[in-house]
Short mmCIF file of C-alpha atoms in Angstrom, two decimals:
data_model
loop_
_atom_site.label_atom_id
_atom_site.label_comp_id
_atom_site.label_asym_id
_atom_site.label_seq_id
_atom_site.Cartn_x
_atom_site.Cartn_y
_atom_site.Cartn_z
CA MET A 135 -3.04 -96.57 10.14
CA ALA A 136 -0.83 -99.16 9.09
CA LEU A 137 3.28 -97.62 8.48
CA PRO A 138 4.57 -98.04 5.30
CA GLY A 139 7.77 -99.67 3.94
CA ILE A 140 9.18 -96.83 2.06
CA TRP A 141 8.52 -92.90 3.39
CA LEU A 142 9.79 -90.99 1.06
CA ILE A 143 11.51 -86.99 2.51
CA THR A 144 11.57 -83.92 0.93
CA MET A 145 14.38 -82.13 -0.93
CA PRO A 146 13.90 -78.32 -1.28
CA GLU A 147 16.82 -77.74 -2.84
CA ALA A 148 16.24 -79.40 -5.52
CA PRO A 149 16.08 -78.26 -9.31
CA ARG A 150 12.01 -78.58 -9.57
CA GLY A 151 11.69 -77.74 -5.84
CA PRO A 152 9.88 -80.34 -3.56
CA ILE A 153 6.60 -81.27 -5.17
CA SER A 154 7.68 -82.65 -8.74
CA ALA A 155 9.69 -85.62 -7.51
CA ILE A 156 7.42 -87.01 -5.45
CA ALA A 157 4.71 -86.39 -7.25
CA ASP A 158 6.03 -88.64 -9.74
CA ALA A 159 7.30 -91.53 -7.04
CA LEU A 160 3.48 -92.17 -6.26
CA ALA A 161 1.94 -91.73 -9.35
CA ASP A 162 1.33 -96.07 -9.48
CA CYS A 163 3.24 -96.50 -6.70
CA PRO A 164 0.50 -99.26 -4.12
CA ALA A 165 -2.24 -97.68 -1.95
CA GLY A 166 0.14 -97.64 1.40
CA VAL A 167 3.14 -99.03 -0.01
CA ALA A 168 5.01 -95.69 0.60
CA GLY A 169 4.56 -93.05 2.59
CA VAL A 170 5.50 -88.96 2.55
CA GLN A 171 7.67 -86.37 6.00
CA LEU A 172 7.55 -82.86 4.75
CA ARG A 173 11.35 -81.72 5.61
CA ALA A 174 12.73 -77.67 4.75
CA PRO A 175 14.12 -76.38 8.19
CA ALA A 176 14.34 -73.78 6.16
CA ALA A 177 11.33 -72.90 4.35
CA ASN A 178 9.14 -69.66 5.85
CA ASP A 179 6.04 -70.52 7.87
CA ARG A 180 3.83 -69.70 4.36
CA GLN A 181 5.54 -71.77 1.89
CA LEU A 182 5.65 -75.11 4.49
CA VAL A 183 2.28 -74.62 4.83
CA ALA A 184 1.26 -74.58 1.02
CA TRP A 185 3.86 -77.37 0.59
CA GLY A 186 2.18 -79.16 3.34
CA ARG A 187 -1.18 -78.07 1.28
CA GLU A 188 -0.37 -79.57 -1.66
CA LEU A 189 1.41 -82.62 0.26
CA ARG A 190 -1.01 -83.29 1.76
CA GLU A 191 -3.68 -83.91 -0.74
CA LEU A 192 -1.40 -85.79 -2.82
CA THR A 193 -0.40 -88.50 -0.73
CA ARG A 194 -4.24 -87.69 0.50
CA GLN A 195 -4.66 -89.58 -3.05
CA ALA A 196 -2.27 -92.05 -3.32
CA GLY A 197 -3.75 -93.57 0.32
CA ALA A 198 0.00 -92.47 1.93
CA PRO A 199 0.56 -91.39 5.37
CA PHE A 200 1.56 -87.49 5.51
CA LEU A 201 4.15 -85.80 8.05
CA VAL A 202 4.73 -82.95 9.03
CA ASN A 203 9.53 -82.32 10.19
CA ARG A 204 9.27 -80.83 13.55
CA ARG A 205 6.49 -78.20 13.34
CA ALA A 206 3.38 -79.34 14.91
CA ASP A 207 1.76 -76.65 14.13
CA VAL A 208 1.55 -76.33 10.60
CA ALA A 209 1.25 -80.72 10.59
CA ALA A 210 -2.14 -79.36 12.26
CA ILE A 211 -3.34 -77.03 9.53
CA VAL A 212 -2.34 -79.07 6.65
CA GLU A 213 -4.55 -82.28 8.69
CA ALA A 214 -0.86 -84.37 8.01
CA ASP A 215 -1.56 -88.06 10.27
CA GLY A 216 1.01 -86.53 12.61
CA VAL A 217 4.35 -85.01 12.21
CA HIS A 218 8.33 -86.49 13.10
CA LEU A 219 10.53 -85.33 15.74
CA PRO A 220 14.79 -84.49 15.76
CA GLU A 221 16.74 -86.02 18.79
CA ALA A 222 17.23 -82.89 20.01
CA GLY A 223 12.99 -81.03 20.30
CA LEU A 224 10.28 -82.15 21.65
CA SER A 225 9.10 -85.62 23.00
CA ALA A 226 6.71 -88.28 20.91
CA GLN A 227 4.94 -88.09 24.63
CA THR A 228 5.25 -83.85 24.53
CA ILE A 229 2.85 -84.10 21.17
CA ALA A 230 0.55 -86.65 21.36
CA SER A 231 -0.79 -84.69 24.71
CA ALA A 232 -1.03 -81.25 23.11
CA TRP A 233 -2.15 -82.82 20.25
CA PRO A 234 -3.95 -85.70 20.44
CA ARG A 235 -5.82 -86.12 16.78
CA PHE A 236 -2.82 -86.88 15.64
CA THR A 237 -1.97 -91.10 14.07
CA ILE A 238 2.08 -90.81 14.10
CA LEU A 239 4.62 -89.94 15.67
CA GLY A 240 7.88 -90.23 13.73
CA VAL A 241 11.28 -89.63 15.76
CA SER A 242 15.35 -89.34 14.40
CA ARG A 243 17.81 -91.49 16.34
CA HIS A 244 21.07 -91.68 15.62
CA SER A 245 21.86 -94.25 18.93
CA ARG A 246 20.13 -97.02 20.29
CA ALA A 247 20.47 -95.51 23.57
CA GLY A 248 18.38 -92.83 21.11
CA LEU A 249 15.62 -95.55 20.10
CA LEU A 250 15.68 -97.38 23.81
CA ARG A 251 14.20 -93.03 24.62
CA ALA A 252 12.11 -92.41 22.00
CA SER A 253 10.02 -96.45 22.53
CA GLN A 254 9.65 -95.32 25.74
CA GLU A 255 8.05 -91.90 25.12
CA GLY A 256 5.79 -93.50 23.04
CA ALA A 257 6.89 -92.86 19.66
CA THR A 258 5.35 -94.70 16.85
CA PHE A 259 8.52 -95.67 15.30
CA ALA A 260 11.86 -93.96 14.07
CA PHE A 261 15.19 -92.83 11.66
CA LEU A 262 17.70 -94.89 12.23
CA SER A 263 20.22 -93.57 10.25
CA PRO A 264 23.08 -92.85 8.25
CA LEU A 265 22.80 -96.07 7.19
CA PHE A 266 25.56 -95.71 4.92
CA ALA A 267 28.13 -92.00 4.19
CA VAL A 268 26.18 -89.66 3.66
CA PRO A 269 28.51 -85.65 3.65
CA GLY A 270 28.34 -83.94 6.73
CA LYS A 271 26.34 -86.59 8.31
CA GLY A 272 28.40 -88.56 10.86
CA GLU A 273 29.83 -92.03 10.74
CA PRO A 274 27.89 -94.10 8.71
CA ILE A 275 26.67 -98.18 10.91
CA GLY A 276 26.57 -99.59 7.84
CA LEU A 277 24.59 -103.21 7.49
CA GLU A 278 25.66 -104.23 10.76
CA GLY A 279 25.48 -102.09 13.24
CA PHE A 280 22.74 -101.26 12.13
CA GLU A 281 21.26 -104.62 13.28
CA GLU A 282 23.66 -104.28 16.78
CA GLN A 283 21.57 -100.83 17.61
CA ILE A 284 18.01 -101.94 16.78
CA ALA A 285 18.17 -105.86 17.95
CA GLY A 286 15.21 -106.01 21.35
CA VAL A 287 14.30 -102.06 21.49
CA GLY A 288 11.00 -103.42 19.88
CA LEU A 289 10.14 -99.97 18.50
CA PRO A 290 9.83 -100.37 14.50
CA THR A 291 12.69 -98.40 13.41
CA TYR A 292 13.77 -97.64 9.17
CA ALA A 293 17.41 -97.18 7.47
CA LEU A 294 17.71 -94.12 6.15
CA GLY A 295 21.24 -92.55 4.71
CA GLY A 296 22.49 -94.02 1.27
CA ILE A 297 19.57 -96.35 -0.03
CA GLN A 298 19.39 -97.13 -3.20
CA PRO A 299 16.47 -99.84 -4.35
CA GLU A 300 19.62 -103.25 -3.89
CA HIS A 301 20.07 -102.82 0.01
CA VAL A 302 16.61 -103.35 0.62
CA GLY A 303 16.10 -107.00 0.69
CA ALA A 304 19.55 -107.19 3.27
CA LEU A 305 17.78 -104.34 5.36
CA LEU A 306 14.67 -105.74 5.85
CA ARG A 307 17.36 -109.09 7.24
CA THR A 308 18.29 -106.81 9.88
CA GLY A 309 14.65 -106.60 11.06
CA ALA A 310 14.32 -102.50 10.22
CA ALA A 311 10.87 -102.23 9.14
CA GLY A 312 11.68 -100.15 6.09
CA VAL A 313 13.88 -97.65 4.40
CA ALA A 314 13.51 -93.58 4.55
CA VAL A 315 15.33 -92.25 1.42
CA ARG A 316 15.69 -88.73 -0.34
CA ARG A 317 18.46 -88.14 -2.84
CA ALA A 318 17.87 -91.56 -4.45
CA ILE A 319 14.48 -90.09 -5.34
CA TYR A 320 15.29 -86.20 -5.59
CA ASP A 321 18.38 -87.18 -8.22
CA ALA A 322 16.40 -89.83 -10.61
CA HIS A 323 16.11 -88.34 -14.38
CA ARG A 324 12.19 -90.47 -13.27
CA PRO A 325 11.43 -90.56 -9.75
CA ALA A 326 8.54 -92.94 -10.21
CA GLU A 327 10.42 -95.16 -11.99
CA VAL A 328 13.30 -95.45 -8.78
CA MET A 329 9.82 -96.08 -6.51
CA ARG A 330 8.46 -99.12 -8.42
CA GLN A 331 12.38 -100.18 -8.11
CA PHE A 332 11.86 -99.17 -3.87
CA VAL A 333 8.59 -101.63 -3.78
CA ASP A 334 9.00 -104.71 -6.41
CA ALA A 335 11.93 -104.79 -3.87
CA LEU A 336 9.77 -105.12 -0.69
CA ASP A 337 7.36 -106.69 -2.16
CA LYS A 338 10.46 -109.41 -3.09
CA SER A 339 11.66 -109.88 0.38
CA ALA A 340 7.22 -110.23 1.65
CA SER A 341 7.23 -112.65 -0.87
CA ARG A 342 10.69 -114.75 0.19
CA GLU A 343 9.31 -114.04 3.93
CA GLY A 344 5.74 -116.01 3.34
#
């Protein structure tokens, strides 16, 4: 399965819960452009599986890849395409050997050394964060720092942290595989409109390259 240009990460604490904004964002999104990651660290197992099954159905209809954060067992139960692993979690290699059915193994990283290690361990892609200032997420990398960290790594790497549609073009010029977003969608009054802005920014960048 091809990697998307945009990863949408769930925000369970949102007033309308984790599903509504994702459903709105995917409603008119072209197939293959976006993927979804279920991240809900405070959810119990039953809630996680319930959300996972609902998101799996939404992503199938939208032609979008779907991952579960950290929990390979839940990902298998809900028939996700794979898992997304935290930096202190199990390696992609370990997950691949235990769950060979997964086709996508993402990882979160915060440095070049982490990216290089993930590439050696067989990760499909990485998130590198935080790009911009995000409460509680450490010192931002910035555009120049992001470009320096990913140079020559050889692993598709997405920028995460405070990203808005207007940042997409500059990020892709650094060599980013795409963007990962959360608050930009969940804080929006109309998630579908913000999603269209992200998709338009990807399209404009692609047309310039073409």
